[in-house]
PDB file of C-alpha atoms in Angstrom:
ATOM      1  CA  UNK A  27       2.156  -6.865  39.192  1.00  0.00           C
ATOM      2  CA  UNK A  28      -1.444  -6.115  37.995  1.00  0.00           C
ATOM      3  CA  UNK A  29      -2.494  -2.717  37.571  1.00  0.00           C
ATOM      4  CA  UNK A  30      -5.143  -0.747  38.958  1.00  0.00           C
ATOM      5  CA  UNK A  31      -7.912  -0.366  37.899  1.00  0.00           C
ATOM      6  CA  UNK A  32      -9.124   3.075  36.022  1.00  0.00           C
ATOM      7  CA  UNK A  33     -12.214   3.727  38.203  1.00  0.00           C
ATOM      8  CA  UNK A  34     -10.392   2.952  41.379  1.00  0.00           C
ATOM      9  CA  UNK A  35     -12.642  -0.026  42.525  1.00  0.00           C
ATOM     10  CA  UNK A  36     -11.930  -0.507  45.802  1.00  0.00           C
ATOM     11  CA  UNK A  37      -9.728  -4.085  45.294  1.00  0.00           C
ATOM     12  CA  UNK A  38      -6.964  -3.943  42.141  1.00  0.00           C
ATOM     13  CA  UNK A  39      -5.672  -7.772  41.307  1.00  0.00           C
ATOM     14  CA  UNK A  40      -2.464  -8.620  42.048  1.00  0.00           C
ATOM     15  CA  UNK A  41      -1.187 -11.721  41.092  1.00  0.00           C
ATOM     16  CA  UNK A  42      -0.563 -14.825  43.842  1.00  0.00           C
ATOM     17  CA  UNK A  43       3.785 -14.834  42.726  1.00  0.00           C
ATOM     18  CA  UNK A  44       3.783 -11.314  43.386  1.00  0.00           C
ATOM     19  CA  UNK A  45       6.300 -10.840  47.084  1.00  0.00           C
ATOM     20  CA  UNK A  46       3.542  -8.995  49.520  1.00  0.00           C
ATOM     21  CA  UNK A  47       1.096  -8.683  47.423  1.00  0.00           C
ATOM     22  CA  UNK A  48      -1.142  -9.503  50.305  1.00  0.00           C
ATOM     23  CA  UNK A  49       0.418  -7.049  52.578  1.00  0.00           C
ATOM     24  CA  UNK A  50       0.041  -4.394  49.654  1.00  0.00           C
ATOM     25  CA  UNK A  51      -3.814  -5.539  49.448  1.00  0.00           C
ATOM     26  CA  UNK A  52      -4.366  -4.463  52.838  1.00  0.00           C
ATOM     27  CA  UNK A  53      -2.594  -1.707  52.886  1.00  0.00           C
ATOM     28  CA  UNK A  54      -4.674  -0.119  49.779  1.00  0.00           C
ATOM     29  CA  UNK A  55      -8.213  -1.126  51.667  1.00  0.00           C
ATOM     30  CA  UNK A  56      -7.109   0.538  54.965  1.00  0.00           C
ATOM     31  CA  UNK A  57      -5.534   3.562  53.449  1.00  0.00           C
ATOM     32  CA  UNK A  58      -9.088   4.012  51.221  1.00  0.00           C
ATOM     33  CA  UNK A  59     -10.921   3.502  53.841  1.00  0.00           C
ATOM     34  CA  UNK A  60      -9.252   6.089  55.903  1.00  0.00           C
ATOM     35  CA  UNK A  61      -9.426   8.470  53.307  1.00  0.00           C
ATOM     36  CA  UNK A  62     -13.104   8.313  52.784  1.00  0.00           C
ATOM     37  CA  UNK A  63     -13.540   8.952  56.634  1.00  0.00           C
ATOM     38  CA  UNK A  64     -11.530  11.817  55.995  1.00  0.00           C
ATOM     39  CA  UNK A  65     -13.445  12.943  53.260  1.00  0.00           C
ATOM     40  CA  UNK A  66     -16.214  12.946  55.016  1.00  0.00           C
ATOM     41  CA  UNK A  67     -15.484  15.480  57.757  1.00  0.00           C
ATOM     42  CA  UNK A  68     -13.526  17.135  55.792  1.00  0.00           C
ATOM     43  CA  UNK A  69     -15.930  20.550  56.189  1.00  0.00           C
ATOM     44  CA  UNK A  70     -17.081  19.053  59.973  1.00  0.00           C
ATOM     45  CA  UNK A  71     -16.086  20.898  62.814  1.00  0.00           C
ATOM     46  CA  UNK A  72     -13.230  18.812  64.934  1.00  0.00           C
ATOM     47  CA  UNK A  73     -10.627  19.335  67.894  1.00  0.00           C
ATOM     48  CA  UNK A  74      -6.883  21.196  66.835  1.00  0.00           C
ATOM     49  CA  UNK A  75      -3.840  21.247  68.927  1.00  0.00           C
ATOM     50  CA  UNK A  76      -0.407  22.111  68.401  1.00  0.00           C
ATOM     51  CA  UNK A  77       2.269  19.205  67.729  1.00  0.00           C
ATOM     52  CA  UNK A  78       5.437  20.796  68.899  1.00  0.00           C
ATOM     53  CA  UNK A  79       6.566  24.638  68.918  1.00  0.00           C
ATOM     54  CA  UNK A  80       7.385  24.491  65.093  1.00  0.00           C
ATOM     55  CA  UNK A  81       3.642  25.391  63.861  1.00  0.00           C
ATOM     56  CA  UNK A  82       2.862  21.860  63.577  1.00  0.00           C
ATOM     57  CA  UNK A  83      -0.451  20.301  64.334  1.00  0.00           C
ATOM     58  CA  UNK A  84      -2.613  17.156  65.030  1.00  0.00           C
ATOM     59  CA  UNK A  85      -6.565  16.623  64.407  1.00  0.00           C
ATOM     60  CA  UNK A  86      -9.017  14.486  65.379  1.00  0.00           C
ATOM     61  CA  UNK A  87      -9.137  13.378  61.941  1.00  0.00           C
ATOM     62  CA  UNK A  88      -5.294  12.321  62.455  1.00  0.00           C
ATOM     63  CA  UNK A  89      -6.302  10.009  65.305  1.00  0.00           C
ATOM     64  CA  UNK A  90      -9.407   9.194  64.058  1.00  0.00           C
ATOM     65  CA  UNK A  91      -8.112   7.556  60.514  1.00  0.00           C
ATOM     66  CA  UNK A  92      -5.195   6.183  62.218  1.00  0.00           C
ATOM     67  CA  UNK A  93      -6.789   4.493  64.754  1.00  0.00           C
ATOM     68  CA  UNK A  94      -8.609   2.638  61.511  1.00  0.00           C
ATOM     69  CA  UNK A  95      -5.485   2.099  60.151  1.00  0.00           C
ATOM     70  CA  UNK A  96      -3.625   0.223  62.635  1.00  0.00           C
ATOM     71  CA  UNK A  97      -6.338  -1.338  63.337  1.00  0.00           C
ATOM     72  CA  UNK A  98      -7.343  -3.239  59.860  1.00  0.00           C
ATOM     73  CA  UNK A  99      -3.195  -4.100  59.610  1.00  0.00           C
ATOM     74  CA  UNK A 100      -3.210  -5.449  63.640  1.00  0.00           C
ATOM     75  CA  UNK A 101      -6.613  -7.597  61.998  1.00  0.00           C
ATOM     76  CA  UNK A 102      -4.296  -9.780  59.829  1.00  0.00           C
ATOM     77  CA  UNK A 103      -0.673  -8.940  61.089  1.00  0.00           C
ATOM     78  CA  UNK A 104      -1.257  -9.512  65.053  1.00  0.00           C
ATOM     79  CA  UNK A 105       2.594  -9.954  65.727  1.00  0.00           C
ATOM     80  CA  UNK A 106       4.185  -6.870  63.014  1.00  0.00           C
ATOM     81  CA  UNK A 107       5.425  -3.717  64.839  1.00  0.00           C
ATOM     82  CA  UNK A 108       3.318  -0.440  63.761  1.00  0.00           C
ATOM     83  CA  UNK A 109       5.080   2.371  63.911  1.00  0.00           C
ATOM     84  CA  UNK A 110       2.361   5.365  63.727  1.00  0.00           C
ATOM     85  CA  UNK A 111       2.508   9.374  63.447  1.00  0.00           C
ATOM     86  CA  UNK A 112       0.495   9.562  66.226  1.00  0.00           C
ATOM     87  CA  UNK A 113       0.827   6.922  68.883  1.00  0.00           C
ATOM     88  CA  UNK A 114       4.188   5.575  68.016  1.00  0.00           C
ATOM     89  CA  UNK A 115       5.316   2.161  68.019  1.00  0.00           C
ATOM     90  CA  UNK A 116       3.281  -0.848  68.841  1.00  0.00           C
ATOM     91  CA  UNK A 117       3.694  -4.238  68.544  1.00  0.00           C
ATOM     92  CA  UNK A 118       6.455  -7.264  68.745  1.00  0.00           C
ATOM     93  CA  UNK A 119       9.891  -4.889  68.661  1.00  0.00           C
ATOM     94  CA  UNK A 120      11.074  -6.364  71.794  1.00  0.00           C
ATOM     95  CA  UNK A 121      10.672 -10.259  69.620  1.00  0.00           C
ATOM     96  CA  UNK A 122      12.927  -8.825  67.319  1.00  0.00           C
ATOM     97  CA  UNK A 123      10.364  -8.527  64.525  1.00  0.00           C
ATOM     98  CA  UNK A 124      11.946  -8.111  60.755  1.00  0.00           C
ATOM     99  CA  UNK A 125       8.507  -6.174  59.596  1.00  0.00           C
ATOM    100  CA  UNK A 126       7.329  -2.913  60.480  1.00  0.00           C
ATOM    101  CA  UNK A 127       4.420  -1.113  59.039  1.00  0.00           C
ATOM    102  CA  UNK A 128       4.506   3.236  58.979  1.00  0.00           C
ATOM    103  CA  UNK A 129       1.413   4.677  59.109  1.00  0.00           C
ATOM    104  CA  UNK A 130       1.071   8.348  58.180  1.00  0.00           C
ATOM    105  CA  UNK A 131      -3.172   9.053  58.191  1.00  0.00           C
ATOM    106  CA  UNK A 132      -3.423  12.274  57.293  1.00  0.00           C
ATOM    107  CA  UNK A 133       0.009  13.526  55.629  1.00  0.00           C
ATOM    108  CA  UNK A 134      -1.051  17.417  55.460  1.00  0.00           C
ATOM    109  CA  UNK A 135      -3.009  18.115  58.664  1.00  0.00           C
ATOM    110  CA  UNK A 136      -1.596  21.739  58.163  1.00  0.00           C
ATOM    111  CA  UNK A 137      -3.665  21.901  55.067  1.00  0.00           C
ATOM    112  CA  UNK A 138      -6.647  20.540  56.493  1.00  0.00           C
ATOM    113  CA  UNK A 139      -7.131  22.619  59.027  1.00  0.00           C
ATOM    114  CA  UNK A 140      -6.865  25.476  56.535  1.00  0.00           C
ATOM    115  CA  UNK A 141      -9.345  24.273  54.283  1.00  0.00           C
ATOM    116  CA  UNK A 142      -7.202  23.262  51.856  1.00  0.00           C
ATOM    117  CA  UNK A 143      -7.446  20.193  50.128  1.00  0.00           C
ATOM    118  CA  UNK A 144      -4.103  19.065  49.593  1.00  0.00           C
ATOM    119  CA  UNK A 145      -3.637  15.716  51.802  1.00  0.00           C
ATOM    120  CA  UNK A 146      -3.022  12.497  51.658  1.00  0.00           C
ATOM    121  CA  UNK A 147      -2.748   8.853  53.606  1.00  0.00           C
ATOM    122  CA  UNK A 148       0.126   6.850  53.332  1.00  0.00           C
ATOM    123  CA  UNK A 149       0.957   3.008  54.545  1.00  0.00           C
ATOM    124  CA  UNK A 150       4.166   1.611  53.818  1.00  0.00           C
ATOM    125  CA  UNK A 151       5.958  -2.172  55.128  1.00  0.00           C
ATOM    126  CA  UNK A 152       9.653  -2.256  55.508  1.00  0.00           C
ATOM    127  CA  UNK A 153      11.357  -5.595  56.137  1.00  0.00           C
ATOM    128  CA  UNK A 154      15.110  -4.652  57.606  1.00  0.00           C
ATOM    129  CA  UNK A 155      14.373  -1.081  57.466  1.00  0.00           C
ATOM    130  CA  UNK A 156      13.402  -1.088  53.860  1.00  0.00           C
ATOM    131  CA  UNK A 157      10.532  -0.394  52.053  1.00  0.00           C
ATOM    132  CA  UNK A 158       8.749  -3.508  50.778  1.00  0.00           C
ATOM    133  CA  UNK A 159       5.308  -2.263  50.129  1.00  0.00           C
ATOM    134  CA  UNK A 160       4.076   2.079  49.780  1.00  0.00           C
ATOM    135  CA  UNK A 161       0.914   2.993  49.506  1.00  0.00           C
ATOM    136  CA  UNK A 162      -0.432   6.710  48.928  1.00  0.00           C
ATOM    137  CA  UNK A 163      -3.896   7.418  48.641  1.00  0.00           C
ATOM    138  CA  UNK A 164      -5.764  10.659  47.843  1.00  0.00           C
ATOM    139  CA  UNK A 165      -8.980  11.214  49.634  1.00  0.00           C
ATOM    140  CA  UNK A 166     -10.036  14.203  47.299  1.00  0.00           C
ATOM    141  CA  UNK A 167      -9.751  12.342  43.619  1.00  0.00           C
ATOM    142  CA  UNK A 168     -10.240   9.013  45.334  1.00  0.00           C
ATOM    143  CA  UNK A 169      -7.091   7.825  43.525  1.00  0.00           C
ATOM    144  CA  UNK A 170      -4.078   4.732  44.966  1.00  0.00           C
ATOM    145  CA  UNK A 171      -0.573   4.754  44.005  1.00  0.00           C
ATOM    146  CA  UNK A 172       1.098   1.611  45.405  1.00  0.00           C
ATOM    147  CA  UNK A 173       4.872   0.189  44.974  1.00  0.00           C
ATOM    148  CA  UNK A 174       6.416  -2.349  46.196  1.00  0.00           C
ATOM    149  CA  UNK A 175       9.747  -3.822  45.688  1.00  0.00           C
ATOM    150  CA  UNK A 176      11.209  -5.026  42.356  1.00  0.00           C
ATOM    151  CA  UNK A 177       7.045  -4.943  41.369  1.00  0.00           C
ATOM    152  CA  UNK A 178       7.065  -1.647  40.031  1.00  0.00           C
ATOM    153  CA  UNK A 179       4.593   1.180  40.599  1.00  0.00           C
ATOM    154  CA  UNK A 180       1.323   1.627  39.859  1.00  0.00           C
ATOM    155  CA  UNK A 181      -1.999   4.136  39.832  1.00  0.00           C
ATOM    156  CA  UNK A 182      -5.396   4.356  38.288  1.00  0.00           C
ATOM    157  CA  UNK A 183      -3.798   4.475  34.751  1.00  0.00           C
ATOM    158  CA  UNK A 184      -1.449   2.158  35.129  1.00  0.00           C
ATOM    159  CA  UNK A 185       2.395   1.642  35.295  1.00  0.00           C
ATOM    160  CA  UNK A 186       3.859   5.327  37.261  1.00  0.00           C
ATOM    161  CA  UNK A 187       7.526   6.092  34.764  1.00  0.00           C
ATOM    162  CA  UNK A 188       8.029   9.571  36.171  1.00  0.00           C
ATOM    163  CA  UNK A 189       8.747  12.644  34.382  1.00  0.00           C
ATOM    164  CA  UNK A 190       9.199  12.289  30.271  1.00  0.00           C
ATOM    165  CA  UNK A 191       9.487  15.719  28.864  1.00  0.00           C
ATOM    166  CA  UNK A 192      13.158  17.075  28.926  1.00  0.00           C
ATOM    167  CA  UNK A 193      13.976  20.279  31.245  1.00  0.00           C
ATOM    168  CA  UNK A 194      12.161  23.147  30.638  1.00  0.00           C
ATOM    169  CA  UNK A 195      15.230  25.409  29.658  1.00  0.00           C
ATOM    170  CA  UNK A 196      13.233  28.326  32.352  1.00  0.00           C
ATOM    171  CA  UNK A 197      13.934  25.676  34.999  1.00  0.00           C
ATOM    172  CA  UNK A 198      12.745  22.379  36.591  1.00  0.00           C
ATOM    173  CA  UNK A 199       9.666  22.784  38.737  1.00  0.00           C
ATOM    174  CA  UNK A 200      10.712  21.155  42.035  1.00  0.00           C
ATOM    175  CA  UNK A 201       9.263  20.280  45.273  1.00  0.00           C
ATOM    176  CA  UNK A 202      10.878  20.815  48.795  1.00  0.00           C
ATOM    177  CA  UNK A 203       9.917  19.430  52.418  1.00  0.00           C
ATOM    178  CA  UNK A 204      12.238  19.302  55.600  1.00  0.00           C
ATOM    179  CA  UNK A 205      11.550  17.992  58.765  1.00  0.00           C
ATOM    180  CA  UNK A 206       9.624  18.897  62.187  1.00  0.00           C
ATOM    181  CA  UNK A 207      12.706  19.003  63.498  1.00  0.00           C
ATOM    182  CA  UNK A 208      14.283  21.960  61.285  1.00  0.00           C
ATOM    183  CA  UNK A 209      14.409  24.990  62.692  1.00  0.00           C
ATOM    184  CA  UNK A 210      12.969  28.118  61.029  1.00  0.00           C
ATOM    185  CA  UNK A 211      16.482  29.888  60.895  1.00  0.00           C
ATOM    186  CA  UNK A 212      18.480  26.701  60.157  1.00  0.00           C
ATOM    187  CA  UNK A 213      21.269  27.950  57.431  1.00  0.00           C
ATOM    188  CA  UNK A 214      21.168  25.056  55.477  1.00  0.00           C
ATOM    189  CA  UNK A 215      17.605  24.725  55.017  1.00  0.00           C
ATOM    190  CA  UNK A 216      17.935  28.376  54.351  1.00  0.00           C
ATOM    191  CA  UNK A 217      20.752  28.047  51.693  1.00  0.00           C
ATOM    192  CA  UNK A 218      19.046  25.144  49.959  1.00  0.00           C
ATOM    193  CA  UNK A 219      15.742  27.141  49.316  1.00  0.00           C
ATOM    194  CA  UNK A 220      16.943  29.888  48.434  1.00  0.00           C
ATOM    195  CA  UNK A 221      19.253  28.280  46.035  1.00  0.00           C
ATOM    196  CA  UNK A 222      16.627  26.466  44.522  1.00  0.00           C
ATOM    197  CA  UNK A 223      13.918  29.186  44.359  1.00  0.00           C
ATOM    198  CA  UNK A 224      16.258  31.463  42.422  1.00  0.00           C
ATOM    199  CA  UNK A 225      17.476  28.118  39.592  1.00  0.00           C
ATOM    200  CA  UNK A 226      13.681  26.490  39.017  1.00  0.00           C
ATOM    201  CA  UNK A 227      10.872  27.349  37.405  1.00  0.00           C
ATOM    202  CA  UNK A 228       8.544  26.898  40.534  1.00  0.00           C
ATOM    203  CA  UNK A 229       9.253  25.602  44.025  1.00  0.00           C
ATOM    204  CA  UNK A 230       6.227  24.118  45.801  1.00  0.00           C
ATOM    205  CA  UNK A 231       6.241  23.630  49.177  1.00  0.00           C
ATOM    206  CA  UNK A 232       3.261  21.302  49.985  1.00  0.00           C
ATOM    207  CA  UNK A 233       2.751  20.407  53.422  1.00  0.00           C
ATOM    208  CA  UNK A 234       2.211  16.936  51.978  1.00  0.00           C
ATOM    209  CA  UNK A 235       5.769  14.947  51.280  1.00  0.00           C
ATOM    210  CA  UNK A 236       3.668  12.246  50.095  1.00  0.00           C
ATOM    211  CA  UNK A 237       1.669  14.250  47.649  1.00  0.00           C
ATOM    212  CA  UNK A 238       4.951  15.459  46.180  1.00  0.00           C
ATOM    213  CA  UNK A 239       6.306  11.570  46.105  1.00  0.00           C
ATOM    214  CA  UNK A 240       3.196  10.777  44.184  1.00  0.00           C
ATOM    215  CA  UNK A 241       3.446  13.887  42.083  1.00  0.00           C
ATOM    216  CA  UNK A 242       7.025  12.623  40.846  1.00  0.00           C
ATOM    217  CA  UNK A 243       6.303   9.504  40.223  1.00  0.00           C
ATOM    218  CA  UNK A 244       3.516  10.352  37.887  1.00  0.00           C
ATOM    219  CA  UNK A 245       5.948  12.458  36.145  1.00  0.00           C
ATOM    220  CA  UNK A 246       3.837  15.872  37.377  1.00  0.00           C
ATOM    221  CA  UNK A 247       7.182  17.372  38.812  1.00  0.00           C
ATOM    222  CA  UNK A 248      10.675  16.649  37.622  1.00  0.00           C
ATOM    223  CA  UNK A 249      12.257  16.207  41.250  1.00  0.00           C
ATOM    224  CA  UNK A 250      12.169  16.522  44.713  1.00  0.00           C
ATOM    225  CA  UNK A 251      14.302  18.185  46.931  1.00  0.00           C
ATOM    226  CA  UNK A 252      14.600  17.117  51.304  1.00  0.00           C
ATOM    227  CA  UNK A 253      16.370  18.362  54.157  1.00  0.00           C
ATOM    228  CA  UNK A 254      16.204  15.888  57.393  1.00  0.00           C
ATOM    229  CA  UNK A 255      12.959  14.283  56.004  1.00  0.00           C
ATOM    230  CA  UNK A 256      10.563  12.692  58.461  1.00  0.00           C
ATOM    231  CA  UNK A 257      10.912   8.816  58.699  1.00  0.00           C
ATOM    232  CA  UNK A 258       6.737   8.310  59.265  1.00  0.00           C
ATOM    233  CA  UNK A 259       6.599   9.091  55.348  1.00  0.00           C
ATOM    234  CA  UNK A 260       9.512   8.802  53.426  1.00  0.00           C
ATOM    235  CA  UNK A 261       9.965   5.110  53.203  1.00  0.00           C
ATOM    236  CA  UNK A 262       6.568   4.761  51.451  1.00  0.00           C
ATOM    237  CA  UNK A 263       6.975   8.138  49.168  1.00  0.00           C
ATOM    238  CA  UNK A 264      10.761   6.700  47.833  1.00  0.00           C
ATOM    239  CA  UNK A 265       9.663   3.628  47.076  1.00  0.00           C
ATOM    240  CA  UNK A 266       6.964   4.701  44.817  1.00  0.00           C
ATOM    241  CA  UNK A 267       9.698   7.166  43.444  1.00  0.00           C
ATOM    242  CA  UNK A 268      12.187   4.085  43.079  1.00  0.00           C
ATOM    243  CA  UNK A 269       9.784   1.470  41.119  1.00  0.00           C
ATOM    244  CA  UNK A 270       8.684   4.453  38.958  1.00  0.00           C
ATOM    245  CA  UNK A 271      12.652   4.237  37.413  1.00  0.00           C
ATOM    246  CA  UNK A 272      13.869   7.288  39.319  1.00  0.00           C
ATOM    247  CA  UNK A 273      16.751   8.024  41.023  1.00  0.00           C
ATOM    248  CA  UNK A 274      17.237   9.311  44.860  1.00  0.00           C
ATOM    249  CA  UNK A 275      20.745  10.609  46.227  1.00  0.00           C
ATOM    250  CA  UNK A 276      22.270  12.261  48.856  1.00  0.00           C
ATOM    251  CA  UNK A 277      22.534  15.848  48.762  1.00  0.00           C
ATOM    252  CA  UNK A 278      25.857  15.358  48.292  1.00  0.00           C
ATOM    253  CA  UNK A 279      25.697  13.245  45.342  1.00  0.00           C
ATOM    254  CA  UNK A 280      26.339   9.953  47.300  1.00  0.00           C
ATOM    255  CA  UNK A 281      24.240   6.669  48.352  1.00  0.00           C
ATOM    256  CA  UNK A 282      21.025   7.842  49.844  1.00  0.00           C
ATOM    257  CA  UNK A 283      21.090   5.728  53.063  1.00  0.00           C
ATOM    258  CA  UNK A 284      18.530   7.063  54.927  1.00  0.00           C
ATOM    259  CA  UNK A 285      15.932   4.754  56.520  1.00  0.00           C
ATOM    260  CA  UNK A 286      13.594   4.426  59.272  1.00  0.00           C
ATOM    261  CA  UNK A 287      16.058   3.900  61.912  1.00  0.00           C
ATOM    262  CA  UNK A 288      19.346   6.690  62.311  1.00  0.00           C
ATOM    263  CA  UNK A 289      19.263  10.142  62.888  1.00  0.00           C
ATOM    264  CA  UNK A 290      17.134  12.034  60.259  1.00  0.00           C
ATOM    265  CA  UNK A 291      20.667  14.348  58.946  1.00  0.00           C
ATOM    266  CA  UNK A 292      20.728  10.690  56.874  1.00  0.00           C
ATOM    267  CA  UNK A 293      17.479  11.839  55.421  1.00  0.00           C
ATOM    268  CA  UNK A 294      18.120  14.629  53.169  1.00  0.00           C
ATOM    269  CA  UNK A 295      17.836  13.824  49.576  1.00  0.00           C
ATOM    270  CA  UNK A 296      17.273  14.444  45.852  1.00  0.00           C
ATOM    271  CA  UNK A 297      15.107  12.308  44.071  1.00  0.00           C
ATOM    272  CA  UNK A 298      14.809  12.859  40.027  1.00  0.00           C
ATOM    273  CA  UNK A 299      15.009  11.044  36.479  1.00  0.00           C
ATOM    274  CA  UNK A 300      19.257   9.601  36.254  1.00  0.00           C
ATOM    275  CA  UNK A 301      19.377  11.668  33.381  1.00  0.00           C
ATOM    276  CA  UNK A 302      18.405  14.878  35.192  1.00  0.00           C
ATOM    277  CA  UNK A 303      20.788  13.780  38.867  1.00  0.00           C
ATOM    278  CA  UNK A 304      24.047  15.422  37.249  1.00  0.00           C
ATOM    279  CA  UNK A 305      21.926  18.925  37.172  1.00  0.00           C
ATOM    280  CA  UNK A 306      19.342  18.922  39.997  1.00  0.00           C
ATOM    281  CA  UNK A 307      22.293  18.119  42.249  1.00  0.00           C
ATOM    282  CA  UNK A 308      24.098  21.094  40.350  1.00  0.00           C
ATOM    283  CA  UNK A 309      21.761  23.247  41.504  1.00  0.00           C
ATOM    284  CA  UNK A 310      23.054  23.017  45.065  1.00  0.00           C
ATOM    285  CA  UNK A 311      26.464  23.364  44.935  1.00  0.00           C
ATOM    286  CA  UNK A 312      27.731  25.118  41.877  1.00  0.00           C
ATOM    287  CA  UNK A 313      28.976  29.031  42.527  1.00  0.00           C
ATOM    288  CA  UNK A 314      25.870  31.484  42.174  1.00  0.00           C
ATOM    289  CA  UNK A 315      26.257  33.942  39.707  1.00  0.00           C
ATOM    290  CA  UNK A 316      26.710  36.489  41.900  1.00  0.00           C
ATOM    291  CA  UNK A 317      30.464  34.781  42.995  1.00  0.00           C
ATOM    292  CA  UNK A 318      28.723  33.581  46.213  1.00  0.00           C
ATOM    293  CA  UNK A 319      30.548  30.082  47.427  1.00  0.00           C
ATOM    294  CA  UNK A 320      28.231  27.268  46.781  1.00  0.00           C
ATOM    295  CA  UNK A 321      25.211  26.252  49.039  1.00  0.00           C
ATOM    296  CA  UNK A 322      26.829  22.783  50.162  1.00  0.00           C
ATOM    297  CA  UNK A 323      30.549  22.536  50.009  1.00  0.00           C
ATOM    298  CA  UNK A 324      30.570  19.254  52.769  1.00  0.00           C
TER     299      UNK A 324
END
């Protein structure tokens, strides 16, 4: 799989053997060109509402850069289902269609409308229900990580490996998300941070799963930490994670099944180095100092 280029040009070769590589191509020039919309009215003045009761919210930037979006992958895919944050599902499900494209246009809206910029846009293909192409681009430092399967993955400097330093013996610096769905007094999402806040060095809490995906994969973080993950994003965040060498289990140390499709308890994960999984997962369920009972005992 050929490499991006260092200053980001707006097409990266990819050579003709490589599976999706035209699927991967488009997904790169729609999620750049959504992010330099977004970039562009980042400081404008544009509509708010709430998403839900949870805090959560959607712009006119969300609609506006997925509209763009869908619409460059309905250009050259007319008969793949899209399955988008915003509007849903579109497209041939009722054919039985194999291929379904997740669009997530502005992963961080929270952060947005705060002024902060911390957001990305992320495309992904799964074929089955599994990731055959991610894409995550940054509309801030105009940089494009992209996977896709058994390819590897790849960013402006090249081939993503993850994290290469050992453990910081103060702690791994982690990053957590959970999903919409999660209430704010939800014990395990409760037990989990806590647990984690008082073993690592740092525990960010984005806004931005796909940031964090993209953070790992660089090697920036040494894991990442999910309870009942959203589906929009994960399948294009993991995959990057994946074909960077890293490892992604259940919270309980098992298979990570989770998927678009299935109830999003099949989405909580840890994703880290294989070398690191015997700790990270450690860090939920051994006894706290303090003689408390572990945080998962399932």
């Amino acid at each position: 799989m050929g490499t991006l280029p260092d200053d980001d040009s707006p097409r990266s070769p990819a050579p003709s053997a490589e599976p999706f590589a035209a699927e991967r191509q488009v997904a790169v020039d729609a999620a750049r060109e959504a992010g330099a919309l977004l970039r562009s009215r980042f400081q404008d003045d544009y509509g708010v509402r709430a998403k839900g009761d949870a805090g959560d919210v959607v712009t006119d930037l969300d609609l506006m850069a997925e509209r763009l979006v869908v619409r460059r992958i309905r250009e050259r895919y007319p008969d793949d289902q899209i399955l988008a944050e915003e509007t849903g599902a579109t497209g041939a499900a009722d054919a039985g269609t194999r291929r379904t494209w997740l669009v997530d246009p502005l992963d961080g809206s929270n952060n947005v409308v705060i002024g902060l910029p911390a957001y990305v846009v992320g495309v992904a293909l799964c074929v089955d229900d599994r990731p055959v192409v991610g894409v995550v681009h940054d509309p801030v430092t105009e940089r494009t990580w992209t996977a896709s399967r058994g390819g590897g993955a790849y960013g402006p400097r090249g081939r993503l490996t993850g994290p290469r330093a050992p453990l910081s013996p103060s702690g791994p610096l982690l990053a957590w998300t959970q999903g919409h769905a999660v209430g704010r007094r939800d014990p395990v999402a409760l037990g989990l941070k806590d647990a984690l806040e008082g073993r690592c060095r740092r525990l960010l809490q984005l806004w931005a799963p796909l940031l964090a995906w993209a953070m790992l994969a660089r090697g920036d973080i040494d894991g990442f930490v999910g309870y009942r993950a959203e589906a929009i994003d994960l399948p294009a965040g993991a995959l990057l994670a994946a074909e960077a060498g890293l490892e992604i289990r259940a919270l309980d140390g098992g298979v990570f099944r989770g998927g678009v499709s299935g109830p999003d308890t099949d989405r909580s994960f840890v994703a880290g180095r294989p070398e690191d999984m015997p700790y990270l997962l450690g860090l939920l369920t051994r006894r706290a100092d303090n003689g408390h009972p572990p945080v998962l005992t399932w």
